[in-house]
C-alpha cells in the first residue's frame, strides 16, 4: 500500500534523484500519455519513447534491420507531425488497423522528456484518464511514494495534466484504508479536480479550457480532447521498462 | 480595469521579462508578506527589502549615518533570526512600540527574492490575507495584466501562497464586470481557495496544513499562522517603489 503522494506540477520543479525509489506516473494528457495508451490498447507491441528526433529515427532503423518487423515512427514537434514520420501525436491515428503487431518509436515535446526526467523511479507508469482506474489499481498495490509528474506544455503548468493528477490522487486516497501523506501540490490538484468534476460535462470542460486544450482547438484537433478524456476506456496501464527502454501494457493480472 | 490574471506558482517558473508592464503581487504569506504588512501598519515609515544579509547590513549602516534616524534590521534565514539583526520574521515582533517611525531593512529567504525577480513589473504590491481587500481594490483600478507571484519555500510550491493567490483571483474576478482571462495556474489556485474556504475555520485549516504552516508549527511559531490569516485586518497595501527601493503603505485614497 502506498504511504505518500507527491505531485510535480512541472518536471523542472524536481530533480532526477527525487524520484529514486518511487513509483512515478507520467501525465501528458494532451496528448502523449493518451496516445501511447490508445496505441498499446490497439495492439501495438511496444512504444519506444525517445527525446530527440534523430535518436528516434536511428532506433527505428536499427529495429527494422534487427527484427525485420514493421516499425512506425510517431510523435510531434510544436503539435504537428515530424517530417519523415509515419504518424503524428493524435490518438485517432493509432487504431488497430494501423498499429496492431507493430512497434512504435515515439517522440514528443513534453511527455517523453518528462519520462526521461523521472528515470530514477523504481517503476514508471504512463497515466491518463483513459486508464485512470487501471493506474489507481496498480498504485494501490505499490509501496512507498507515488510521484505524479505533470509534463506541462513547453515549461508552463497545464490544467489538463493537473486535473488528471488530481483525479488519480483523489481516487487513490479514497480507495486506501489509511490517510496518505500529501504534499501541497497534491492537495492543490485534488481541489482542482474536485471543483472541475462538479460541471455537467465532468472533466471535459476543464480540459477544453486548459492551455493544452486551447492549443489543440486552435490547431483543429478538438476531437482529440474528447478521445483523451474518456475515463477508464483502457483496462491496462502503459508501463516503461528500464532495461528494454520500451513501454508495454501492464494488465494488472 | 484589469483584463487578465496570471499566477506564477514559483518564481523560477517565470522569467524577469514576463512581468514587464504588469502589476505584480508578491505573496509570501508565511511570513514575509504578512510581516511587512504588520510593520507598516504599526507605523514603520518604510521597509527596504534586500536579497543578501551583507547588503542589508550595509544599507542599514548607510541609512543610520545619512539620516540619523533609528533603523532596524529584520528578517530570517532558515526561519530563524539572523545574527546581529534586531528582529526575526515573526509579525508579532513588529508592534508600534518597536517599529513606529523607524525604517526597517529586511531580508528573507523567499519573499524578498521573489520581489527582486519581478522587478520589471510596472507596479509591485505585497499581498497577504491581512490586506486582501485593499489589494483587490488596488488591482481593480489597474489596467492590463495582474501577476500573482507565489514565493514558495526554498523552491517548493507552498499551499499558503497558492491559497492567497486563489483568494485574490476569486475576489478580483467576482468584483470585475467583465470576464478576466485566467491562465491555468490561476484556475487551479481559484479551485484550491474555493475548496479550502468550505472548512469551518476558513483558510486557517489550509494554511496550517501547508508546507509553510507545518514548518512554522515545528519551529514553535504556531501563533504566527493565526496572525497571518486575519483577513482584511490592514486597510492599506504595501507597495514597492522602484526609484527609492522602499516599500511603503498605499492607502488607496
CSV table of C-alpha atoms in Angstrom, one decimal:
chain,number,residue,atom,x,y,z
A,1,UNK,CA,0.0,0.0,0.0
A,2,UNK,CA,1.4,3.4,-0.8
A,3,UNK,CA,2.1,5.9,2.1
A,4,UNK,CA,2.6,9.2,0.3
A,5,UNK,CA,1.6,11.0,-2.9
A,6,UNK,CA,3.7,13.8,-4.3
A,7,UNK,CA,2.8,15.9,-7.3
A,8,UNK,CA,5.3,17.6,-9.5
A,9,UNK,CA,3.5,20.4,-11.4
A,10,UNK,CA,6.3,20.6,-14.0
A,11,UNK,CA,9.3,18.4,-14.4
A,12,UNK,CA,11.7,21.3,-13.8
A,13,UNK,CA,10.3,21.6,-10.3
A,14,UNK,CA,12.0,18.3,-9.5
A,15,UNK,CA,15.5,16.8,-9.6
A,16,UNK,CA,16.1,13.4,-11.2
A,17,UNK,CA,17.1,11.9,-7.8
A,18,UNK,CA,13.8,13.0,-6.2
A,19,UNK,CA,12.2,10.0,-8.0
A,20,UNK,CA,14.6,7.5,-6.6
A,21,UNK,CA,12.6,4.5,-5.1
A,22,UNK,CA,9.2,5.9,-6.0
A,23,UNK,CA,6.5,4.8,-8.5
A,24,UNK,CA,6.2,7.7,-11.0
A,25,UNK,CA,3.2,8.3,-13.1
A,26,UNK,CA,3.9,10.5,-16.2
A,27,UNK,CA,1.0,12.7,-17.2
A,28,UNK,CA,0.9,14.4,-20.6
A,29,UNK,CA,-2.8,14.1,-21.1
A,30,UNK,CA,-2.9,16.2,-24.4
A,31,UNK,CA,-1.7,14.0,-25.9
A,32,UNK,CA,1.4,11.8,-25.4
A,33,UNK,CA,0.1,9.8,-22.5
A,34,UNK,CA,-3.3,9.3,-24.1
A,35,UNK,CA,-1.9,8.4,-27.5
A,36,UNK,CA,0.6,5.8,-26.0
A,37,UNK,CA,-2.4,4.3,-24.2
A,38,UNK,CA,-4.5,4.1,-27.4
A,39,UNK,CA,-1.6,2.7,-29.4
A,40,UNK,CA,-1.0,-0.1,-26.9
A,41,UNK,CA,-4.7,-0.8,-26.5
A,42,UNK,CA,-4.9,-1.1,-30.3
A,43,UNK,CA,-2.4,-3.9,-30.2
A,44,UNK,CA,1.0,-2.1,-30.8
A,45,UNK,CA,3.5,-4.5,-29.3
A,46,UNK,CA,5.6,-1.7,-27.7
A,47,UNK,CA,6.1,2.1,-27.7
A,48,UNK,CA,9.8,3.2,-27.5
A,49,UNK,CA,10.0,6.8,-26.1
A,50,UNK,CA,12.8,9.0,-27.4
A,51,UNK,CA,13.7,12.5,-26.5
A,52,UNK,CA,15.2,13.5,-29.9
A,53,UNK,CA,14.1,13.1,-33.5
A,54,UNK,CA,17.4,11.8,-34.7
A,55,UNK,CA,17.5,9.3,-31.9
A,56,UNK,CA,14.0,8.1,-32.8
A,57,UNK,CA,15.0,7.7,-36.5
A,58,UNK,CA,18.1,5.8,-35.6
A,59,UNK,CA,16.3,3.4,-33.2
A,60,UNK,CA,13.6,2.8,-35.8
A,61,UNK,CA,16.2,1.9,-38.4
A,62,UNK,CA,18.0,-0.4,-36.0
A,63,UNK,CA,14.8,-2.2,-35.0
A,64,UNK,CA,13.8,-2.7,-38.6
A,65,UNK,CA,17.1,-4.2,-39.5
A,66,UNK,CA,17.3,-6.4,-36.4
A,67,UNK,CA,13.8,-7.8,-36.4
A,68,UNK,CA,12.5,-7.4,-39.9
A,69,UNK,CA,9.2,-6.3,-38.3
A,70,UNK,CA,7.4,-3.2,-39.3
A,71,UNK,CA,8.2,-0.2,-37.1
A,72,UNK,CA,6.3,3.1,-37.1
A,73,UNK,CA,7.7,6.5,-36.2
A,74,UNK,CA,5.2,8.7,-34.3
A,75,UNK,CA,5.2,11.9,-32.4
A,76,UNK,CA,5.2,15.7,-32.8
A,77,UNK,CA,7.1,19.0,-32.5
A,78,UNK,CA,5.0,22.1,-31.9
A,79,UNK,CA,1.9,19.9,-32.1
A,80,UNK,CA,2.4,18.8,-35.7
A,81,UNK,CA,3.8,15.7,-37.4
A,82,UNK,CA,7.5,15.4,-37.8
A,83,UNK,CA,8.8,15.3,-41.4
A,84,UNK,CA,9.5,11.7,-42.5
A,85,UNK,CA,7.5,10.3,-39.6
A,86,UNK,CA,4.5,7.9,-40.1
A,87,UNK,CA,2.1,9.2,-37.5
A,88,UNK,CA,1.5,12.4,-35.6
A,89,UNK,CA,0.6,12.6,-31.9
A,90,UNK,CA,-3.2,12.3,-32.3
A,91,UNK,CA,-4.7,9.2,-30.7
A,92,UNK,CA,-7.1,9.0,-33.6
A,93,UNK,CA,-4.2,8.0,-35.8
A,94,UNK,CA,-3.4,4.9,-33.7
A,95,UNK,CA,-6.3,2.4,-34.4
A,96,UNK,CA,-5.7,-1.4,-34.6
A,97,UNK,CA,-5.6,-1.5,-38.4
A,98,UNK,CA,-2.6,0.9,-38.3
A,99,UNK,CA,-0.6,-0.2,-35.3
A,100,UNK,CA,-1.5,-3.8,-34.3
A,101,UNK,CA,1.5,-6.0,-34.0
A,102,UNK,CA,3.9,-3.2,-34.6
A,103,UNK,CA,6.5,-1.3,-32.6
A,104,UNK,CA,6.2,2.5,-32.4
A,105,UNK,CA,9.2,4.7,-31.9
A,106,UNK,CA,7.7,7.8,-30.4
A,107,UNK,CA,9.0,11.3,-29.6
A,108,UNK,CA,7.0,14.4,-28.3
A,109,UNK,CA,7.9,17.8,-26.9
A,110,UNK,CA,6.9,17.3,-23.3
A,111,UNK,CA,5.7,13.8,-22.4
A,112,UNK,CA,8.8,11.8,-23.5
A,113,UNK,CA,11.0,14.3,-21.8
A,114,UNK,CA,9.1,14.1,-18.5
A,115,UNK,CA,9.5,10.4,-18.6
A,116,UNK,CA,13.3,10.6,-19.1
A,117,UNK,CA,13.5,13.1,-16.3
A,118,UNK,CA,11.9,10.5,-13.9
A,119,UNK,CA,14.1,7.6,-14.9
A,120,UNK,CA,15.4,7.0,-11.4
A,121,UNK,CA,11.9,6.0,-10.3
A,122,UNK,CA,11.6,2.3,-9.4
A,123,UNK,CA,8.6,1.9,-11.7
A,124,UNK,CA,7.3,4.4,-14.3
A,125,UNK,CA,3.6,4.2,-15.4
A,126,UNK,CA,2.1,6.4,-18.1
A,127,UNK,CA,-1.1,7.9,-16.7
A,128,UNK,CA,-4.2,9.2,-18.4
A,129,UNK,CA,-8.0,9.5,-18.0
A,130,UNK,CA,-8.2,6.5,-20.4
A,131,UNK,CA,-6.5,4.2,-18.0
A,132,UNK,CA,-7.3,6.0,-14.8
A,133,UNK,CA,-8.9,3.1,-13.0
A,134,UNK,CA,-6.2,0.7,-14.0
A,135,UNK,CA,-3.5,3.2,-12.9
A,136,UNK,CA,-5.2,3.6,-9.5
A,137,UNK,CA,-5.4,-0.2,-9.1
A,138,UNK,CA,-1.8,-0.6,-10.0
A,139,UNK,CA,-0.8,2.1,-7.5
A,140,UNK,CA,-2.8,0.6,-4.7
A,141,UNK,CA,-0.5,-2.5,-4.9
A,142,UNK,CA,2.6,-0.4,-4.7
A,143,UNK,CA,4.7,0.6,-1.7
A,144,UNK,CA,6.1,4.0,-0.5
A,145,UNK,CA,6.0,7.2,-2.5
A,146,UNK,CA,3.8,7.7,-5.6
A,147,UNK,CA,5.0,10.6,-7.7
A,148,UNK,CA,2.6,12.2,-10.1
A,149,UNK,CA,4.6,14.0,-12.8
A,150,UNK,CA,2.7,16.7,-14.8
A,151,UNK,CA,4.6,17.1,-18.1
A,152,UNK,CA,3.2,20.6,-18.8
A,153,UNK,CA,3.4,22.4,-22.1
A,154,UNK,CA,6.8,24.0,-23.0
A,155,UNK,CA,7.6,24.9,-19.4
A,156,UNK,CA,4.2,26.1,-18.4
A,157,UNK,CA,1.9,24.4,-15.9
A,158,UNK,CA,-1.2,23.0,-17.8
A,159,UNK,CA,-4.6,22.4,-16.3
A,160,UNK,CA,-5.3,19.1,-18.0
A,161,UNK,CA,-2.2,17.3,-16.5
A,162,UNK,CA,-3.0,18.8,-13.1
A,163,UNK,CA,-6.6,17.6,-13.4
A,164,UNK,CA,-5.5,14.0,-14.1
A,165,UNK,CA,-3.0,14.2,-11.2
A,166,UNK,CA,-5.9,15.4,-9.0
A,167,UNK,CA,-8.1,12.5,-10.3
A,168,UNK,CA,-5.5,9.9,-9.5
A,169,UNK,CA,-4.7,11.3,-6.1
A,170,UNK,CA,-8.4,11.6,-5.2
A,171,UNK,CA,-9.2,8.0,-6.2
A,172,UNK,CA,-6.1,6.6,-4.6
A,173,UNK,CA,-6.8,8.4,-1.3
A,174,UNK,CA,-10.5,7.3,-1.5
A,175,UNK,CA,-9.6,3.7,-2.1
A,176,UNK,CA,-6.8,3.4,0.5
A,177,UNK,CA,-7.7,2.5,4.1
A,178,UNK,CA,-5.1,4.8,5.7
A,179,UNK,CA,-4.5,8.5,5.4
A,180,UNK,CA,-1.8,9.1,2.8
A,181,UNK,CA,0.7,11.9,3.3
A,182,UNK,CA,0.1,14.5,0.6
A,183,UNK,CA,2.3,17.4,-0.4
A,184,UNK,CA,0.9,20.8,-1.1
A,185,UNK,CA,0.9,20.4,-4.9
A,186,UNK,CA,-1.2,17.2,-4.4
A,187,UNK,CA,-3.7,19.0,-2.2
A,188,UNK,CA,-4.0,21.7,-4.8
A,189,UNK,CA,-4.6,19.4,-7.7
A,190,UNK,CA,-7.1,17.4,-5.7
A,191,UNK,CA,-9.1,20.6,-5.0
A,192,UNK,CA,-8.9,21.5,-8.7
A,193,UNK,CA,-10.2,18.1,-9.8
A,194,UNK,CA,-13.0,18.1,-7.2
A,195,UNK,CA,-14.1,21.5,-8.3
A,196,UNK,CA,-14.0,20.7,-12.0
A,197,UNK,CA,-16.0,17.4,-11.8
A,198,UNK,CA,-18.9,19.4,-10.5
A,199,UNK,CA,-19.5,20.6,-14.0
A,200,UNK,CA,-22.2,18.8,-16.0
A,201,UNK,CA,-19.6,17.7,-18.6
A,202,UNK,CA,-17.2,16.4,-15.9
A,203,UNK,CA,-13.6,16.9,-16.7
A,204,UNK,CA,-14.2,17.7,-20.4
A,205,UNK,CA,-15.0,21.4,-19.7
A,206,UNK,CA,-11.8,21.8,-17.7
A,207,UNK,CA,-9.7,20.0,-20.3
A,208,UNK,CA,-11.1,22.2,-23.1
A,209,UNK,CA,-10.4,25.4,-21.1
A,210,UNK,CA,-6.8,24.3,-20.3
A,211,UNK,CA,-3.7,25.5,-22.1
A,212,UNK,CA,-3.3,22.2,-23.8
A,213,UNK,CA,-7.0,22.1,-24.7
A,214,UNK,CA,-7.0,25.6,-26.2
A,215,UNK,CA,-3.8,24.8,-28.2
A,216,UNK,CA,-5.5,21.7,-29.7
A,217,UNK,CA,-8.7,23.6,-30.6
A,218,UNK,CA,-6.7,26.3,-32.3
A,219,UNK,CA,-4.9,23.7,-34.4
A,220,UNK,CA,-8.1,21.9,-35.4
A,221,UNK,CA,-7.7,18.8,-33.1
A,222,UNK,CA,-10.8,19.4,-30.9
A,223,UNK,CA,-12.0,15.8,-31.4
A,224,UNK,CA,-8.8,14.6,-29.7
A,225,UNK,CA,-9.8,16.3,-26.5
A,226,UNK,CA,-12.9,14.0,-26.2
A,227,UNK,CA,-10.8,11.0,-27.1
A,228,UNK,CA,-8.3,11.9,-24.3
A,229,UNK,CA,-11.0,12.4,-21.7
A,230,UNK,CA,-12.8,9.1,-21.9
A,231,UNK,CA,-12.4,7.8,-18.4
A,232,UNK,CA,-11.4,4.2,-17.9
A,233,UNK,CA,-11.7,3.2,-21.6
A,234,UNK,CA,-8.5,1.1,-21.4
A,235,UNK,CA,-8.2,-1.7,-18.9
A,236,UNK,CA,-4.3,-1.8,-18.8
A,237,UNK,CA,-1.6,0.6,-17.8
A,238,UNK,CA,1.3,1.5,-20.1
A,239,UNK,CA,4.5,0.9,-18.2
A,240,UNK,CA,8.1,1.8,-19.1
A,241,UNK,CA,10.7,-0.9,-18.6
A,242,UNK,CA,14.1,0.4,-17.7
A,243,UNK,CA,16.1,-2.5,-19.2
A,244,UNK,CA,14.4,-2.6,-22.6
A,245,UNK,CA,13.6,1.1,-22.9
A,246,UNK,CA,10.1,0.1,-24.1
A,247,UNK,CA,6.6,0.9,-22.9
A,248,UNK,CA,4.1,-2.0,-22.9
A,249,UNK,CA,0.7,-2.6,-21.4
A,250,UNK,CA,0.6,-4.0,-17.8
A,251,UNK,CA,-2.8,-5.5,-17.4
A,252,UNK,CA,-2.8,-5.8,-13.6
A,253,UNK,CA,-3.2,-9.6,-13.6
B,1,UNK,CA,-9.8,47.7,-15.1
B,2,UNK,CA,-7.5,44.6,-15.4
B,3,UNK,CA,-8.0,42.2,-18.3
B,4,UNK,CA,-6.0,39.2,-17.3
B,5,UNK,CA,-4.8,37.3,-14.2
B,6,UNK,CA,-1.7,35.2,-14.4
B,7,UNK,CA,-0.3,33.2,-11.5
B,8,UNK,CA,3.3,32.1,-11.1
B,9,UNK,CA,3.3,29.1,-8.7
B,10,UNK,CA,7.0,29.7,-8.0
B,11,UNK,CA,9.4,32.5,-9.2
B,12,UNK,CA,11.5,30.0,-11.1
B,13,UNK,CA,8.6,29.3,-13.4
B,14,UNK,CA,8.8,32.8,-14.8
B,15,UNK,CA,11.4,34.9,-16.5
B,16,UNK,CA,12.0,38.5,-15.2
B,17,UNK,CA,10.8,39.9,-18.5
B,18,UNK,CA,7.4,38.1,-18.2
B,19,UNK,CA,6.5,40.8,-15.6
B,20,UNK,CA,7.1,43.7,-18.0
B,21,UNK,CA,4.2,46.1,-17.9
B,22,UNK,CA,2.1,44.1,-15.4
B,23,UNK,CA,1.1,44.8,-11.8
B,24,UNK,CA,2.8,42.1,-9.7
B,25,UNK,CA,1.6,40.9,-6.3
B,26,UNK,CA,4.2,39.2,-4.3
B,27,UNK,CA,2.9,36.5,-2.0
B,28,UNK,CA,5.0,35.0,0.8
B,29,UNK,CA,2.2,34.5,3.3
B,30,UNK,CA,4.3,32.7,6.0
B,31,UNK,CA,5.7,35.2,6.7
B,32,UNK,CA,7.5,37.9,4.8
B,33,UNK,CA,4.4,39.5,3.1
B,34,UNK,CA,2.4,39.4,6.3
B,35,UNK,CA,5.2,40.7,8.4
B,36,UNK,CA,5.9,43.6,6.1
B,37,UNK,CA,2.2,44.4,6.3
B,38,UNK,CA,2.2,44.4,10.1
B,39,UNK,CA,5.3,46.5,10.2
B,40,UNK,CA,3.9,49.3,8.0
B,41,UNK,CA,0.6,49.1,9.7
B,42,UNK,CA,2.4,49.6,13.0
B,43,UNK,CA,3.8,52.8,11.7
B,44,UNK,CA,7.2,51.8,10.3
B,45,UNK,CA,8.0,54.5,7.8
B,46,UNK,CA,9.4,52.1,5.2
B,47,UNK,CA,10.6,48.6,4.7
B,48,UNK,CA,13.7,48.2,2.5
B,49,UNK,CA,13.8,44.7,1.0
B,50,UNK,CA,17.3,43.2,0.4
B,51,UNK,CA,18.3,39.8,-1.1
B,52,UNK,CA,21.5,39.3,0.9
B,53,UNK,CA,22.4,39.7,4.6
B,54,UNK,CA,25.6,41.8,3.9
B,55,UNK,CA,23.6,44.1,1.6
B,56,UNK,CA,21.1,44.6,4.4
B,57,UNK,CA,23.7,45.4,6.9
B,58,UNK,CA,25.4,47.9,4.6
B,59,UNK,CA,22.2,49.7,3.7
B,60,UNK,CA,21.2,49.9,7.4
B,61,UNK,CA,24.6,51.4,8.2
B,62,UNK,CA,24.3,54.0,5.4
B,63,UNK,CA,20.8,54.9,6.4
B,64,UNK,CA,21.8,55.5,10.0
B,65,UNK,CA,24.7,57.7,9.0
B,66,UNK,CA,22.7,59.6,6.4
B,67,UNK,CA,19.5,60.3,8.4
B,68,UNK,CA,20.5,59.9,12.0
B,69,UNK,CA,17.2,58.1,12.3
B,70,UNK,CA,16.8,54.7,14.0
B,71,UNK,CA,16.9,51.8,11.6
B,72,UNK,CA,16.0,48.2,12.4
B,73,UNK,CA,17.4,45.1,10.8
B,74,UNK,CA,14.8,42.4,10.3
B,75,UNK,CA,14.4,39.0,8.6
B,76,UNK,CA,15.4,35.4,8.7
B,77,UNK,CA,17.4,32.6,7.2
B,78,UNK,CA,16.1,29.0,7.6
B,79,UNK,CA,13.2,30.6,9.6
B,80,UNK,CA,15.3,32.0,12.4
B,81,UNK,CA,16.7,35.4,13.3
B,82,UNK,CA,19.9,36.4,11.6
B,83,UNK,CA,22.9,37.0,13.9
B,84,UNK,CA,23.3,40.7,14.6
B,85,UNK,CA,19.8,41.6,13.5
B,86,UNK,CA,17.2,43.3,15.7
B,87,UNK,CA,14.1,41.4,14.6
B,88,UNK,CA,13.2,38.0,13.1
B,89,UNK,CA,10.5,37.4,10.6
B,90,UNK,CA,7.6,37.0,13.0
B,91,UNK,CA,4.8,39.6,12.6
B,92,UNK,CA,4.4,39.5,16.4
B,93,UNK,CA,7.8,41.2,16.7
B,94,UNK,CA,6.6,44.3,14.8
B,95,UNK,CA,4.2,46.2,17.1
B,96,UNK,CA,4.0,50.0,17.1
B,97,UNK,CA,6.2,50.3,20.2
B,98,UNK,CA,9.0,48.6,18.4
B,99,UNK,CA,8.8,49.9,14.8
B,100,UNK,CA,6.7,53.2,14.7
B,101,UNK,CA,8.6,56.0,13.0
B,102,UNK,CA,11.5,53.7,12.0
B,103,UNK,CA,12.8,52.3,8.8
B,104,UNK,CA,13.3,48.5,8.6
B,105,UNK,CA,15.9,46.9,6.4
B,106,UNK,CA,14.5,43.4,5.7
B,107,UNK,CA,15.8,40.2,4.1
B,108,UNK,CA,14.2,36.8,4.0
B,109,UNK,CA,14.8,33.5,2.1
B,110,UNK,CA,11.9,33.6,-0.3
B,111,UNK,CA,9.8,36.7,-0.2
B,112,UNK,CA,12.4,39.3,-0.9
B,113,UNK,CA,13.9,37.2,-3.7
B,114,UNK,CA,10.5,36.8,-5.3
B,115,UNK,CA,10.1,40.6,-5.2
B,116,UNK,CA,13.5,41.1,-6.9
B,117,UNK,CA,12.6,38.5,-9.6
B,118,UNK,CA,9.6,40.6,-10.5
B,119,UNK,CA,11.3,44.0,-10.7
B,120,UNK,CA,10.3,44.6,-14.3
B,121,UNK,CA,6.7,44.9,-13.3
B,122,UNK,CA,5.1,48.3,-13.6
B,123,UNK,CA,3.9,48.2,-10.1
B,124,UNK,CA,4.8,45.8,-7.3
B,125,UNK,CA,2.3,45.2,-4.4
B,126,UNK,CA,2.9,42.9,-1.4
B,127,UNK,CA,-0.1,40.8,-1.0
B,128,UNK,CA,-1.4,38.9,2.1
B,129,UNK,CA,-4.7,37.8,3.7
B,130,UNK,CA,-4.2,40.8,6.1
B,131,UNK,CA,-4.5,43.3,3.3
B,132,UNK,CA,-6.6,41.2,0.9
B,133,UNK,CA,-9.4,43.6,0.4
B,134,UNK,CA,-7.1,46.6,0.0
B,135,UNK,CA,-5.1,44.6,-2.6
B,136,UNK,CA,-8.2,43.7,-4.6
B,137,UNK,CA,-9.4,47.3,-4.5
B,138,UNK,CA,-6.0,48.5,-5.8
B,139,UNK,CA,-6.0,45.9,-8.5
B,140,UNK,CA,-9.5,46.8,-9.7
B,141,UNK,CA,-8.1,50.3,-10.5
B,142,UNK,CA,-5.2,48.8,-12.6
B,143,UNK,CA,-5.0,48.1,-16.3
B,144,UNK,CA,-3.8,45.1,-18.2
B,145,UNK,CA,-2.2,42.0,-16.6
B,146,UNK,CA,-2.2,41.2,-12.9
B,147,UNK,CA,0.6,38.8,-12.0
B,148,UNK,CA,0.2,36.8,-8.7
B,149,UNK,CA,3.7,35.7,-7.7
B,150,UNK,CA,3.8,32.8,-5.1
B,151,UNK,CA,7.2,32.9,-3.4
B,152,UNK,CA,7.1,29.3,-2.3
B,153,UNK,CA,9.5,27.8,0.2
B,154,UNK,CA,13.1,27.0,-0.9
B,155,UNK,CA,12.0,26.0,-4.4
B,156,UNK,CA,8.8,24.1,-3.5
B,157,UNK,CA,5.3,25.2,-4.2
B,158,UNK,CA,3.5,26.0,-0.9
B,159,UNK,CA,-0.2,25.8,-0.3
B,160,UNK,CA,-0.5,29.0,1.7
B,161,UNK,CA,0.8,31.2,-1.1
B,162,UNK,CA,-1.4,29.5,-3.6
B,163,UNK,CA,-4.3,29.9,-1.3
B,164,UNK,CA,-3.9,33.7,-1.1
B,165,UNK,CA,-3.3,33.9,-4.9
B,166,UNK,CA,-6.6,32.0,-5.2
B,167,UNK,CA,-8.4,34.4,-2.8
B,168,UNK,CA,-7.2,37.5,-4.7
B,169,UNK,CA,-8.1,36.0,-8.1
B,170,UNK,CA,-11.5,34.9,-6.9
B,171,UNK,CA,-12.3,38.3,-5.4
B,172,UNK,CA,-11.0,40.2,-8.3
B,173,UNK,CA,-13.0,38.1,-10.8
B,174,UNK,CA,-16.1,38.5,-8.6
B,175,UNK,CA,-15.8,42.3,-8.3
B,176,UNK,CA,-15.0,42.9,-12.0
B,177,UNK,CA,-17.8,43.4,-14.5
B,178,UNK,CA,-16.1,41.6,-17.4
B,179,UNK,CA,-14.7,38.1,-17.7
B,180,UNK,CA,-11.0,38.2,-17.0
B,181,UNK,CA,-8.6,36.0,-18.9
B,182,UNK,CA,-7.2,33.4,-16.5
B,183,UNK,CA,-4.2,31.2,-17.1
B,184,UNK,CA,-4.3,27.5,-15.9
B,185,UNK,CA,-2.3,28.2,-12.7
B,186,UNK,CA,-4.9,30.9,-11.8
B,187,UNK,CA,-7.8,28.5,-12.4
B,188,UNK,CA,-6.1,25.9,-10.2
B,189,UNK,CA,-5.5,28.2,-7.3
B,190,UNK,CA,-9.0,29.5,-7.5
B,191,UNK,CA,-10.4,26.0,-7.2
B,192,UNK,CA,-8.0,25.4,-4.3
B,193,UNK,CA,-9.2,28.5,-2.5
B,194,UNK,CA,-12.9,27.8,-3.1
B,195,UNK,CA,-12.4,24.3,-1.7
B,196,UNK,CA,-10.5,25.3,1.3
B,197,UNK,CA,-12.9,28.1,2.4
B,198,UNK,CA,-15.6,25.5,2.8
B,199,UNK,CA,-14.0,24.4,6.0
B,200,UNK,CA,-15.4,25.7,9.2
B,201,UNK,CA,-12.2,27.5,10.1
B,202,UNK,CA,-11.9,29.1,6.6
B,203,UNK,CA,-8.4,29.4,5.2
B,204,UNK,CA,-6.8,28.7,8.6
B,205,UNK,CA,-7.0,24.9,8.3
B,206,UNK,CA,-5.4,25.0,4.8
B,207,UNK,CA,-2.7,27.3,6.0
B,208,UNK,CA,-1.9,25.1,9.0
B,209,UNK,CA,-1.7,22.1,6.7
B,210,UNK,CA,0.6,23.8,4.2
B,211,UNK,CA,4.3,23.3,3.9
B,212,UNK,CA,4.9,26.8,5.3
B,213,UNK,CA,2.4,26.1,8.1
B,214,UNK,CA,3.9,22.8,9.1
B,215,UNK,CA,7.4,24.4,9.1
B,216,UNK,CA,6.2,27.1,11.5
B,217,UNK,CA,4.4,24.7,13.8
B,218,UNK,CA,7.5,22.6,14.0
B,219,UNK,CA,9.6,25.7,14.9
B,220,UNK,CA,7.2,26.8,17.6
B,221,UNK,CA,5.6,29.7,15.7
B,222,UNK,CA,2.1,28.4,15.5
B,223,UNK,CA,0.6,31.7,16.8
B,224,UNK,CA,2.1,33.4,13.7
B,225,UNK,CA,-0.2,31.3,11.5
B,226,UNK,CA,-3.3,32.9,13.0
B,227,UNK,CA,-1.7,36.4,12.8
B,228,UNK,CA,-1.0,35.9,9.1
B,229,UNK,CA,-4.5,34.6,8.3
B,230,UNK,CA,-6.6,37.5,9.6
B,231,UNK,CA,-8.4,38.7,6.5
B,232,UNK,CA,-8.6,42.4,5.8
B,233,UNK,CA,-7.0,43.5,9.1
B,234,UNK,CA,-4.9,46.1,7.4
B,235,UNK,CA,-6.6,48.9,5.3
B,236,UNK,CA,-3.6,49.7,3.1
B,237,UNK,CA,-1.4,47.8,0.6
B,238,UNK,CA,2.4,47.6,0.9
B,239,UNK,CA,3.9,48.8,-2.4
B,240,UNK,CA,7.4,48.7,-3.6
B,241,UNK,CA,8.8,51.8,-5.2
B,242,UNK,CA,11.4,51.2,-7.9
B,243,UNK,CA,13.2,54.5,-7.5
B,244,UNK,CA,13.7,54.5,-3.8
B,245,UNK,CA,13.9,50.8,-3.4
B,246,UNK,CA,11.5,51.0,-0.4
B,247,UNK,CA,8.1,49.5,0.5
B,248,UNK,CA,5.5,51.9,2.0
B,249,UNK,CA,1.8,51.7,2.6
B,250,UNK,CA,-0.5,52.7,-0.2
B,251,UNK,CA,-3.8,53.6,1.3
B,252,UNK,CA,-5.9,53.6,-1.9
B,253,UNK,CA,-7.1,57.2,-1.4
